[in-house]
Amino acid sequence: MTASLTQPAFRRLGMKALLVQHDIDARTATARAATALADELRARLVDLVIATSADDARAVVDADPAIQCLLLNWELGDDPQHTPAQAVLDAMRARNATVPVFLLASRASASAIPVDAMRKADDFIWLLEDTTAFIGGRIVAAIERYRETVLPPMFRALAQFSRVYEYSWHTPGHTGGTAFLKSPVGRAYFEFFGESLFRSDLSISVGELGSLLDHSGPIGDSERYAARVFGAHRTYHVTNGSSMSNRVILMASVTRNQVALCDRNCHKSAEHAITMSGAIPTYLIPSRNHYGIIGPIMPERLTAAAVRLAIDANALVRGRDGIDATPVHALITNSTYDGLCYNVARVEALLGQSVDRLHFDEAWYGYARFNPIYRDRHAMHGDPAQHDASKPTVFATQSTHKLLAALSQASFIHVRDGRNPIEHARFNEAYMMHASTSPNYAIIASNDVSAAMMDGPGGEALTTDAIREAVAFRQMLGRLHAECAENDDWFFNGWQPDTVVDRKTGRRMRFHEADETLLATDPSCWVLHPGDAWHGFGDIEDDYCMLDPIKVSIVTPGIAPHGGLMPVGIPASVVTAYLDRHGIVVEKTTDFTILFLFSLGVTKGKWGTLVNTLLDFKRDYDANVSLEQALPDLVARYPDRYRKLGLRDLCDLMFAAMSDLKTTEMMSRGFSTLPKPDFSPAEAFEHLVHNDIEMLELSEMAGRTVATGVVPYPPGIPLLMPGENAGPADGPLLGYLKALEQYDLRFPGFTHDTHGVDVEDGVYRIACIKLPKRDGGNTR
């Protein structure tokens, strides 16, 4: 049984153990016995790593998750207090709660081992009393038991089934990959991905794995396992991303002529869900700072009175027959794309006065439960057992593939039942409308594995590593910026607090001079305190919002501390192009900020390269290096526009255009304006389906109603939703789009990506609903 489960998953990962013995080369009986044990384990095909100090052992523990057994000499370093051995033991248990740990001790010393160490260890080895063959057998047996239990439910079943070499007469038609081997291109494809992928690409006909649609078997076990790990009452695997997750939840919760409260800072899938469900959206408007960074919806907009005013002012509700004005669902984006996290307990208290179902789109935030720095700032916060029927029903969607370790399109829906719950049977009807009857089992297994990686102490260890890397990078950036400023020079800075306070001592210090552990563990260092100039959100309620340390925005020169353009600036898009030229791809770029995500996979080498490239940009900018050298691909595509320019010349021209066109100011005005809705999103889509639309240039759009959403990237939130009116020709909405259009014409290669806009020869065209035709006095 053991071999059948562990062999397929571990066939490239042999048995590996860490032996921590300080005197293994000494001429003593204990050292000779340790050497004999090492030889015995190698003879049993155990890859043995030997560490001779606590520091060495802890480095191995931190760096090598393939260690499947720890053999620790309790007398390490001949320290009578056993501090080195305890440190190694603590380091291992901080990362892995289940890996077998053997303490190498004499019977005399074993009697004095403290209770904490005995609880963390699994067994003892008496080197001078038992035979090496016996001890080696016990160690190998412990490793095999560990390898058996380390796999989560669905992945374990999938790995087991992949070893069943049976002829299949069901889908998929490649039958374990053999069909690909019958043609040259198919064989190339097979060799590229490897046999395991194809043997695990199975059909719903394979009953041993259960069903994604009825949540049975190992797949159902995996969902229940994930619910425990993520703190939910119920969890659902999703194989088409959090876009599907959002659509499932909205369609299960709200329907035609019902009101849904929707964060205007929402993903496009929320627009799709509202369209498909027929819900009437009432938008909750987020804040925005002088950099154009999207902030939270302020608490005063979430009170019962504010929600009622927003609904009463909604033209889709006011004066329409058959509309139930009581909101039934609320959707909030947490964290924001720039890493601002709500105090969810506070949001629940506010919105819970108006609505029974809260839905948090946490696509970029699936790791939050696993580190205490995010306590109470995610949907599944606290103990799920304490979430009862007096509280709102809470949904969370999380893209495990974004910042956890899962394959693309992997997502979870987490549910905590409270008031007005949607029981599983009803919810599953909406789920099955969007789920495939032929799901990709590798995606489900990767979800399963991502949950297992977060289970126990491993989740906190992995997230802490990412936070520490982000903090180290932020402090490096802050130090370089400060050193340049002292010499009246420029450098990039991080969007982060200027100073932090150590709550234990009350001492205030500059961010880059603060203790790294303080920044990595104390959430107060990242809270947006009212009146702090760095964040730009004014007198925000204290503790309402926090900046996520791992979402790092680099700020380029150009924006004054309190808003408005400086005399000289460096558009962030030029820096992004330079980084891309050097193999560094960023997450998001606005006019003067660049977003980097410090995920679980970031290393010091990775961000060290980023720092060096930013320094290279500064050198080339200061020297006004020719674009043929700095951005040769750009010059090759647009030689007439850029051949004669240097890097600083380009930045100056683009910055002058931003000032002339007032792009940053127009963006702020455009997104501060809530357009008038002429139709609901569902009604607008019906016009689209009937082809009752026409493509219009911006100069023709005054007073016209858009048929599709218009979403400029950045910032990535809707400027216009389907069915909304574009407003007057000189209004903020069309004014902003016209500024983008003119900017794009001036700087090919740096054009904006605006969903819902077709660009032909540099001219923006948008689908608008046709005006009613009059024929014989009758309006169609």
mmCIF file with all atom_site columns, C-alpha atoms in Angstrom, residues 334-335 361-367 397-399 402-403:
data_model
loop_
_atom_site.group_PDB
_atom_site.id
_atom_site.type_symbol
_atom_site.label_atom_id
_atom_site.label_alt_id
_atom_site.label_comp_id
_atom_site.label_asym_id
_atom_site.label_entity_id
_atom_site.label_seq_id
_atom_site.pdbx_PDB_ins_code
_atom_site.Cartn_x
_atom_site.Cartn_y
_atom_site.Cartn_z
_atom_site.occupancy
_atom_site.B_iso_or_equiv
_atom_site.pdbx_formal_charge
_atom_site.auth_seq_id
_atom_site.auth_comp_id
_atom_site.auth_asym_id
_atom_site.auth_atom_id
_atom_site.pdbx_PDB_model_num
ATOM 1  C CA . ASN A 1 334 ? -9.902  42.745 -0.792 1.00 0.00 ? 334 ASN A CA 1
ATOM 2  C CA . SER A 1 335 ? -7.075  43.460 -1.028 1.00 0.00 ? 335 SER A CA 1
ATOM 3  C CA . ASP A 1 361 ? -13.020 39.025 -4.017 1.00 0.00 ? 361 ASP A CA 1
ATOM 4  C CA . GLU A 1 362 ? -9.642  37.935 -2.613 1.00 0.00 ? 362 GLU A CA 1
ATOM 5  C CA . ALA A 1 363 ? -8.173  36.704 -5.881 1.00 0.00 ? 363 ALA A CA 1
ATOM 6  C CA . TRP A 1 364 ? -4.747  38.165 -5.019 1.00 0.00 ? 364 TRP A CA 1
ATOM 7  C CA . TYR A 1 365 ? -4.902  37.444 -1.294 1.00 0.00 ? 365 TYR A CA 1
ATOM 8  C CA . GLY A 1 366 ? -5.247  33.706 -0.675 1.00 0.00 ? 366 GLY A CA 1
ATOM 9  C CA . TYR A 1 367 ? -2.284  33.600 1.728  1.00 0.00 ? 367 TYR A CA 1
ATOM 10 C CA . THR A 1 397 ? -12.952 33.833 -3.904 1.00 0.00 ? 397 THR A CA 1
ATOM 11 C CA . GLN A 1 398 ? -9.215  33.162 -4.027 1.00 0.00 ? 398 GLN A CA 1
ATOM 12 C CA . SER A 1 399 ? -7.007  32.560 -7.048 1.00 0.00 ? 399 SER A CA 1
ATOM 13 C CA . LYS A 1 402 ? -1.796  33.953 -8.326 1.00 0.00 ? 402 LYS A CA 1
ATOM 14 C CA . LEU A 1 403 ? 0.154   34.146 -5.067 1.00 0.00 ? 403 LEU A CA 1
#
